[in-house]
Short mmCIF file of C-alpha atoms in Angstrom, two decimals:
data_model
loop_
_atom_site.label_atom_id
_atom_site.label_comp_id
_atom_site.label_asym_id
_atom_site.label_seq_id
_atom_site.Cartn_x
_atom_site.Cartn_y
_atom_site.Cartn_z
CA MET A 1 0.00 0.00 0.00
CA GLU A 2 2.64 2.52 1.01
CA ARG A 3 5.12 1.78 -1.75
CA ARG A 4 3.06 1.69 -4.88
CA GLU A 5 4.23 1.58 -8.44
CA GLN A 6 3.97 5.08 -9.82
CA PRO A 7 2.76 5.28 -13.41
CA GLU A 8 4.46 7.76 -15.69
CA GLN A 9 3.48 11.31 -14.75
CA ARG A 10 0.67 12.62 -16.93
CA GLY A 11 0.26 16.09 -15.47
CA VAL A 12 -0.08 18.12 -12.31
CA ALA A 13 -3.27 18.38 -10.28
CA PHE A 14 -3.53 21.42 -8.03
CA VAL A 15 -6.02 20.32 -5.39
CA ALA A 16 -8.02 22.17 -2.76
CA HIS A 17 -6.23 22.18 0.58
CA CYS A 18 -8.96 20.27 2.39
CA LEU A 19 -8.72 17.28 0.06
CA MET A 20 -5.42 16.50 1.80
CA ASN A 21 -6.32 17.99 5.15
CA GLN A 22 -9.91 17.81 6.36
CA ASN A 23 -8.78 19.56 9.54
CA SER A 24 -9.10 22.80 7.58
CA LYS A 25 -12.83 22.39 6.99
CA VAL A 26 -15.43 24.60 8.59
CA GLY A 27 -16.75 23.08 11.81
CA ASP A 28 -18.97 20.01 11.23
CA GLY A 29 -17.66 19.85 7.68
CA ALA A 30 -14.86 17.28 7.93
CA HIS A 31 -15.91 14.12 6.08
CA CYS A 32 -12.92 12.10 7.32
CA ALA A 33 -9.97 12.34 9.69
CA GLY A 34 -7.43 13.87 7.35
CA ILE A 35 -6.84 12.89 3.73
CA TYR A 36 -9.85 12.52 1.44
CA SER A 37 -8.69 9.37 -0.30
CA PRO A 38 -11.40 9.04 -2.99
CA VAL A 39 -9.83 11.95 -4.89
CA VAL A 40 -6.17 11.44 -3.94
CA ASP A 41 -6.29 7.75 -4.92
CA VAL A 42 -7.66 8.53 -8.38
CA LEU A 43 -4.93 11.10 -9.00
CA ARG A 44 -2.29 8.62 -7.84
CA ASP A 45 -3.67 5.76 -9.88
CA GLN A 46 -3.94 7.93 -13.00
CA GLY A 47 -0.34 9.11 -12.69
CA TRP A 48 -0.90 12.74 -11.74
CA ARG A 49 1.47 14.74 -9.61
CA ILE A 50 -0.33 16.32 -6.64
CA GLU A 51 0.11 19.94 -5.53
CA GLN A 52 -1.91 21.22 -2.58
CA MET A 53 -3.32 24.74 -2.76
CA PRO A 54 -3.75 26.86 0.38
CA CYS A 55 -7.17 27.08 2.05
CA PRO A 56 -8.25 30.67 1.48
CA GLU A 57 -10.81 30.66 4.30
CA LEU A 58 -8.60 29.13 6.99
CA ALA A 59 -6.07 31.91 7.42
CA PHE A 60 -8.62 34.68 6.82
CA THR A 61 -11.66 33.67 8.84
CA GLY A 62 -10.11 31.00 11.06
CA LEU A 63 -11.00 27.55 12.29
CA ASN A 64 -14.06 28.77 14.19
CA ARG A 65 -15.65 30.38 11.16
CA PHE A 66 -19.34 29.95 10.47
CA TRP A 67 -20.64 28.22 7.41
CA ALA A 68 -20.94 31.03 4.87
CA VAL A 69 -22.28 31.79 1.44
CA ARG A 70 -20.41 33.66 -1.27
CA GLU A 71 -21.95 37.04 -0.52
CA GLN A 72 -20.73 36.96 3.09
CA LEU A 73 -17.12 36.39 2.04
CA ASP A 74 -17.15 38.67 -0.97
CA THR A 75 -15.46 41.66 0.63
CA ALA A 76 -12.63 43.79 -0.72
CA ALA A 77 -10.30 42.46 1.98
CA TYR A 78 -11.11 38.82 1.24
CA ARG A 79 -10.67 39.44 -2.47
CA ARG A 80 -7.20 40.90 -1.80
CA HIS A 81 -6.35 37.89 0.35
CA CYS A 82 -7.50 35.50 -2.38
CA ARG A 83 -5.56 37.42 -5.05
CA ARG A 84 -2.40 37.15 -2.96
CA LEU A 85 -2.85 33.40 -2.59
CA ALA A 86 -3.86 33.02 -6.23
CA ALA A 87 -0.71 34.80 -7.37
CA ALA A 88 1.44 32.39 -5.36
CA VAL A 89 -0.40 29.36 -6.77
CA ALA A 90 -0.28 30.81 -10.29
CA ASP A 91 3.49 31.19 -9.95
CA MET A 92 3.75 27.46 -9.23
CA ILE A 93 1.40 26.59 -12.06
CA GLU A 94 3.35 28.79 -14.44
CA VAL A 95 6.55 26.89 -13.62
CA ARG A 96 4.82 23.60 -14.43
CA ALA A 97 3.06 24.95 -17.51
CA SER A 98 6.31 26.36 -18.90
CA ARG A 99 7.61 22.78 -18.91
CA GLY A 100 4.63 21.69 -20.98
CA GLU A 101 2.98 19.83 -18.12
CA ASP A 102 -0.80 19.39 -18.25
CA ILE A 103 -2.59 21.23 -15.44
CA VAL A 104 -5.91 20.58 -13.72
CA LEU A 105 -7.47 22.34 -10.74
CA ILE A 106 -9.58 20.25 -8.36
CA GLY A 107 -11.85 22.37 -6.18
CA VAL A 108 -14.78 21.65 -3.87
CA GLU A 109 -18.25 21.98 -5.32
CA GLY A 110 -20.63 24.01 -3.20
CA SER A 111 -17.87 25.99 -1.52
CA PRO A 112 -18.12 29.79 -1.51
CA SER A 113 -14.35 29.91 -2.09
CA MET A 114 -13.33 26.68 -3.81
CA GLY A 115 -16.43 25.86 -5.89
CA VAL A 116 -15.62 25.17 -9.53
CA HIS A 117 -19.01 24.67 -11.15
CA ILE A 118 -21.25 25.04 -8.09
CA THR A 119 -20.92 27.55 -5.27
CA SER A 120 -23.26 28.69 -2.51
CA SER A 121 -25.22 31.90 -2.64
CA ASP A 122 -27.87 33.71 -0.65
CA PRO A 123 -27.89 37.51 -0.98
CA ALA A 124 -30.16 37.87 2.06
CA ARG A 125 -27.94 35.98 4.48
CA GLY A 126 -26.45 38.04 7.29
CA GLY A 127 -27.07 39.14 10.85
CA LEU A 128 -28.47 36.82 13.48
CA PRO A 129 -28.23 33.27 12.08
CA GLU A 130 -31.70 31.86 11.51
CA TRP A 131 -31.32 29.65 8.46
CA ALA A 132 -32.45 26.09 8.92
CA GLU A 133 -30.29 23.25 7.70
CA GLY A 134 -31.20 22.43 4.14
CA THR A 135 -31.87 26.02 3.09
CA ALA A 136 -31.28 26.15 -0.65
CA GLU A 137 -28.00 27.92 -1.30
CA LEU A 138 -26.25 25.88 -3.97
CA THR A 139 -26.10 27.59 -7.32
CA SER A 140 -24.12 27.46 -10.53
CA GLY A 141 -20.91 29.43 -10.39
CA GLU A 142 -17.39 29.56 -9.06
CA GLY A 143 -16.13 30.23 -5.58
CA ILE A 144 -14.21 33.45 -4.97
CA PHE A 145 -10.71 31.94 -4.82
CA VAL A 146 -11.24 29.80 -7.90
CA GLU A 147 -12.54 32.86 -9.73
CA GLU A 148 -9.49 34.91 -8.74
CA LEU A 149 -7.09 32.09 -9.59
CA ARG A 150 -8.63 31.47 -12.98
CA GLU A 151 -8.46 35.18 -13.78
CA GLU A 152 -4.80 35.28 -12.71
CA LEU A 153 -4.03 32.26 -14.85
CA GLY A 154 -5.93 33.82 -17.72
CA ARG A 155 -3.68 36.89 -17.54
CA ARG A 156 -0.77 34.48 -17.91
CA GLY A 157 -2.38 32.63 -20.82
CA ILE A 158 -2.86 29.40 -18.89
CA VAL A 159 -6.13 27.47 -19.15
CA PRO A 160 -6.32 24.54 -16.73
CA GLY A 161 -8.77 21.69 -16.68
CA LEU A 162 -11.32 22.16 -13.92
CA GLY A 163 -13.02 19.64 -11.68
CA GLY A 164 -14.57 19.53 -8.24
CA GLU A 165 -15.04 17.17 -5.32
CA THR A 166 -18.77 16.79 -4.74
CA HIS A 167 -19.19 15.59 -1.16
CA ALA A 168 -21.25 18.64 -0.16
CA LEU A 169 -23.82 18.19 -2.92
CA PRO A 170 -27.09 16.40 -2.11
CA ASP A 171 -26.67 14.02 -5.04
CA HIS A 172 -23.06 13.14 -4.17
CA ASP A 173 -22.05 9.66 -5.22
CA GLU A 174 -18.45 8.60 -4.73
CA LEU A 175 -18.30 6.38 -7.81
CA THR A 176 -19.80 9.10 -10.01
CA GLN A 177 -17.35 11.62 -8.60
CA GLN A 178 -14.40 9.36 -9.35
CA THR A 179 -15.68 8.60 -12.85
CA ARG A 180 -16.00 12.32 -13.59
CA LEU A 181 -12.51 12.92 -12.26
CA VAL A 182 -11.03 10.20 -14.44
CA SER A 183 -12.89 11.68 -17.41
CA LEU A 184 -11.42 15.12 -16.66
CA LEU A 185 -7.92 13.71 -16.38
CA ASP A 186 -8.30 11.75 -19.62
CA ARG A 187 -9.77 14.65 -21.60
CA PRO A 188 -7.47 15.92 -24.33
CA ARG A 189 -6.27 19.43 -23.61
CA GLU A 190 -3.97 21.72 -25.42
CA LYS A 191 -0.68 21.74 -23.53
CA PRO A 192 -0.61 24.92 -21.48
CA SER A 193 1.76 27.64 -22.48
CA ARG A 194 2.28 31.23 -21.51
CA THR A 195 1.19 32.45 -24.92
CA SER A 196 -1.89 30.33 -25.54
CA PRO A 197 -5.15 32.28 -25.77
CA VAL A 198 -7.57 32.19 -22.88
CA GLY A 199 -10.39 29.81 -23.74
CA GLN A 200 -13.53 28.44 -22.23
CA ALA A 201 -12.96 26.57 -18.99
CA GLU A 202 -14.18 23.01 -18.84
CA MET B 1 -25.68 15.51 9.69
CA LYS B 2 -22.64 13.30 10.21
CA PRO B 3 -20.36 14.31 13.06
CA ASP B 4 -17.20 16.21 12.19
CA GLU B 5 -14.50 13.58 11.67
CA ARG B 6 -11.33 15.67 11.80
CA SER B 7 -8.37 14.22 13.68
CA PHE B 8 -6.71 17.45 14.90
CA ARG B 9 -3.45 15.96 13.63
CA ILE B 10 -1.50 17.39 10.73
CA ALA B 11 1.80 16.48 9.14
CA LEU B 12 3.93 18.97 7.24
CA VAL B 13 5.14 16.76 4.42
CA ALA B 14 8.12 17.25 2.12
CA ASP B 15 7.17 16.98 -1.52
CA GLY B 16 9.22 13.83 -2.04
CA TYR B 17 6.85 11.98 0.27
CA VAL B 18 3.72 13.43 -1.39
CA ASN B 19 4.96 12.71 -4.90
CA PRO B 20 7.40 9.90 -4.24
CA PRO B 21 9.81 8.58 -6.84
CA PRO B 22 9.35 5.00 -8.04
CA ASP B 23 9.64 2.72 -5.03
CA GLY B 24 9.67 5.77 -2.75
CA LEU B 25 7.58 6.06 0.39
CA ASP B 26 4.01 7.25 -0.22
CA ALA B 27 3.42 9.17 3.00
CA LEU B 28 -0.13 10.12 2.01
CA ALA B 29 -1.17 6.47 2.13
CA VAL B 30 0.30 6.10 5.61
CA LEU B 31 -1.24 9.35 6.81
CA ALA B 32 -4.63 8.35 5.42
CA SER B 33 -4.54 5.02 7.20
CA ALA B 34 -3.44 6.66 10.45
CA GLY B 35 -6.01 9.45 10.23
CA TRP B 36 -3.71 12.43 9.77
CA GLY B 37 -4.07 15.43 7.50
CA ALA B 38 -1.23 16.70 5.33
CA MET B 39 0.18 20.10 4.50
CA GLN B 40 2.48 19.78 1.51
CA LEU B 41 5.78 21.64 1.40
CA PRO B 42 6.94 23.04 -1.94
CA ALA B 43 9.08 20.87 -4.18
CA ASP B 44 12.79 21.62 -4.31
CA ASP B 45 12.63 22.47 -8.01
CA TYR B 46 10.62 25.65 -7.53
CA PRO B 47 12.59 28.90 -7.67
CA ALA B 48 13.55 30.18 -4.22
CA ASP B 49 11.27 33.21 -4.31
CA ILE B 50 8.22 31.12 -5.20
CA ALA B 51 9.04 28.52 -2.55
CA ALA B 52 9.48 31.23 0.07
CA ARG B 53 6.00 32.63 -0.63
CA VAL B 54 4.46 29.16 -0.44
CA LEU B 55 6.26 28.44 2.82
CA ALA B 56 5.00 31.73 4.25
CA GLU B 57 1.43 30.68 3.46
CA VAL B 58 2.01 27.24 4.98
CA ALA B 59 3.34 28.88 8.14
CA GLU B 60 0.39 31.25 8.37
CA GLN B 61 -2.05 28.37 8.13
CA ALA B 62 -0.03 26.30 10.59
CA GLU B 63 -0.20 29.22 13.01
CA GLU B 64 -4.01 29.10 12.96
CA PHE B 65 -4.03 25.36 13.64
CA SER B 66 -1.40 25.74 16.34
CA ARG B 67 -3.40 28.44 18.13
CA HIS B 68 -6.21 25.91 18.45
CA GLY B 69 -4.08 23.06 19.82
CA TYR B 70 -3.80 20.85 16.73
CA ASP B 71 -0.84 18.46 16.76
CA PHE B 72 1.92 18.88 14.17
CA VAL B 73 4.78 16.74 12.94
CA LEU B 74 7.26 17.19 10.11
CA ILE B 75 7.93 14.42 7.59
CA GLY B 76 11.15 15.01 5.71
CA ASP B 77 12.53 18.52 5.51
CA ARG B 78 12.49 21.67 3.41
CA ASP B 79 15.02 24.49 3.23
CA GLY B 80 13.44 27.69 4.51
CA LEU B 81 10.73 25.98 6.55
CA ALA B 82 12.28 26.77 9.93
CA GLU B 83 12.57 30.45 9.02
CA ALA B 84 9.00 30.60 7.74
CA LEU B 85 7.64 28.93 10.85
CA ALA B 86 9.71 31.25 13.06
CA SER B 87 8.18 34.24 11.30
CA ALA B 88 4.80 32.93 12.42
CA GLY B 89 6.09 32.35 15.95
CA LEU B 90 6.26 28.58 15.55
CA ALA B 91 9.05 26.11 16.22
CA VAL B 92 9.85 23.25 13.87
CA PRO B 93 7.66 20.35 15.06
CA ASP B 94 8.91 16.88 15.90
CA GLN B 95 10.46 15.46 12.76
CA ILE B 96 10.95 12.13 11.09
CA VAL B 97 12.78 11.21 7.91
CA PRO B 98 11.25 7.79 7.52
CA ALA B 99 12.93 4.98 5.65
CA GLY B 100 9.74 3.01 5.42
CA ALA B 101 6.01 2.96 6.03
CA GLY B 102 6.29 0.97 9.23
CA GLU B 103 8.67 3.46 10.78
CA LEU B 104 6.39 6.37 9.87
CA LEU B 105 3.28 4.65 11.16
CA GLU B 106 5.00 3.80 14.44
CA PHE B 107 6.09 7.42 14.82
CA LEU B 108 2.57 8.73 14.19
CA ASN B 109 0.91 6.24 16.49
CA ALA B 110 3.30 7.11 19.31
CA ARG B 111 2.23 10.75 19.36
CA PRO B 112 0.35 11.92 22.43
CA ALA B 113 -3.26 12.95 21.99
CA PRO B 114 -3.59 16.47 20.60
CA ALA B 115 -4.41 19.28 22.99
CA VAL B 116 -7.79 19.74 21.36
CA SER B 117 -10.40 17.14 20.56
CA THR B 118 -13.37 19.14 19.34
CA TRP B 119 -13.58 21.72 16.59
CA SER B 120 -15.60 24.20 18.60
CA TRP B 121 -13.92 26.52 21.09
CA LEU B 122 -17.22 26.44 22.98
CA ASP B 123 -16.46 22.85 24.00
CA CYS B 124 -12.77 23.27 24.83
#
């Protein structure tokens, strides 16, 4: 188990911090003790190098943060924080991309910061908490950090593949999630380069 | 809702143990089986200025965990880590440079219980 044959490297997956460290999750949000193996194992088995991104919420709002929707985090200060982190991650991605390595970003669907295709939104949320569990908040869109990172990469002419872990979605199914991830990793992509035009994200 | 399953235990992990060479030690597999989280340290092939910024972010996040009593260890090493941690007021945690999975697992299992065992400060 611990010494496994590594297939030839196919690319680099920049993954959300919490996929390797569930201790960073908002309270009551940790699905397992530490490493979320369903995603890490697929990346390993498919021959992808793993790079962990920072958790944008952890250092800014802390371990005792409340569950939040996008509108609550979308402040000028949080945007600046995310841009700073995104610039650091983009620097790493640019190093890899300049070597012709394929790049994918793996976020967390439903997250106000790390959502890739689905984020959480409720413009009315604020003040004394009174929202019952199950209040509809999931909506199409990106989280704030993913948005800032993709814009930073776009300025550098880098278009990564995009996928998300789906544990927070009501229709989450581990096998489906893994199948989608394999499909993303297998999808033909133009090799990233600093001069390629910015295209439609996947 | 399922209870929060975090372990309050985090390993700072050198890149060579996250992305091991052929026949190298896959620390993530050991950490997963032992119930630890991982914070990856930048690979040695990144330029020094990029690595320094990444290490500064790692240290800032480690500071938040440390303030709340989470346990830390270091697997492997990384130039600049000690300085980055010091800038956040943290010492280098107990370290291991494991030769094999058994040695790493034994090291992790021998750690004392973390100072915190619930995510909420209300229950501390």
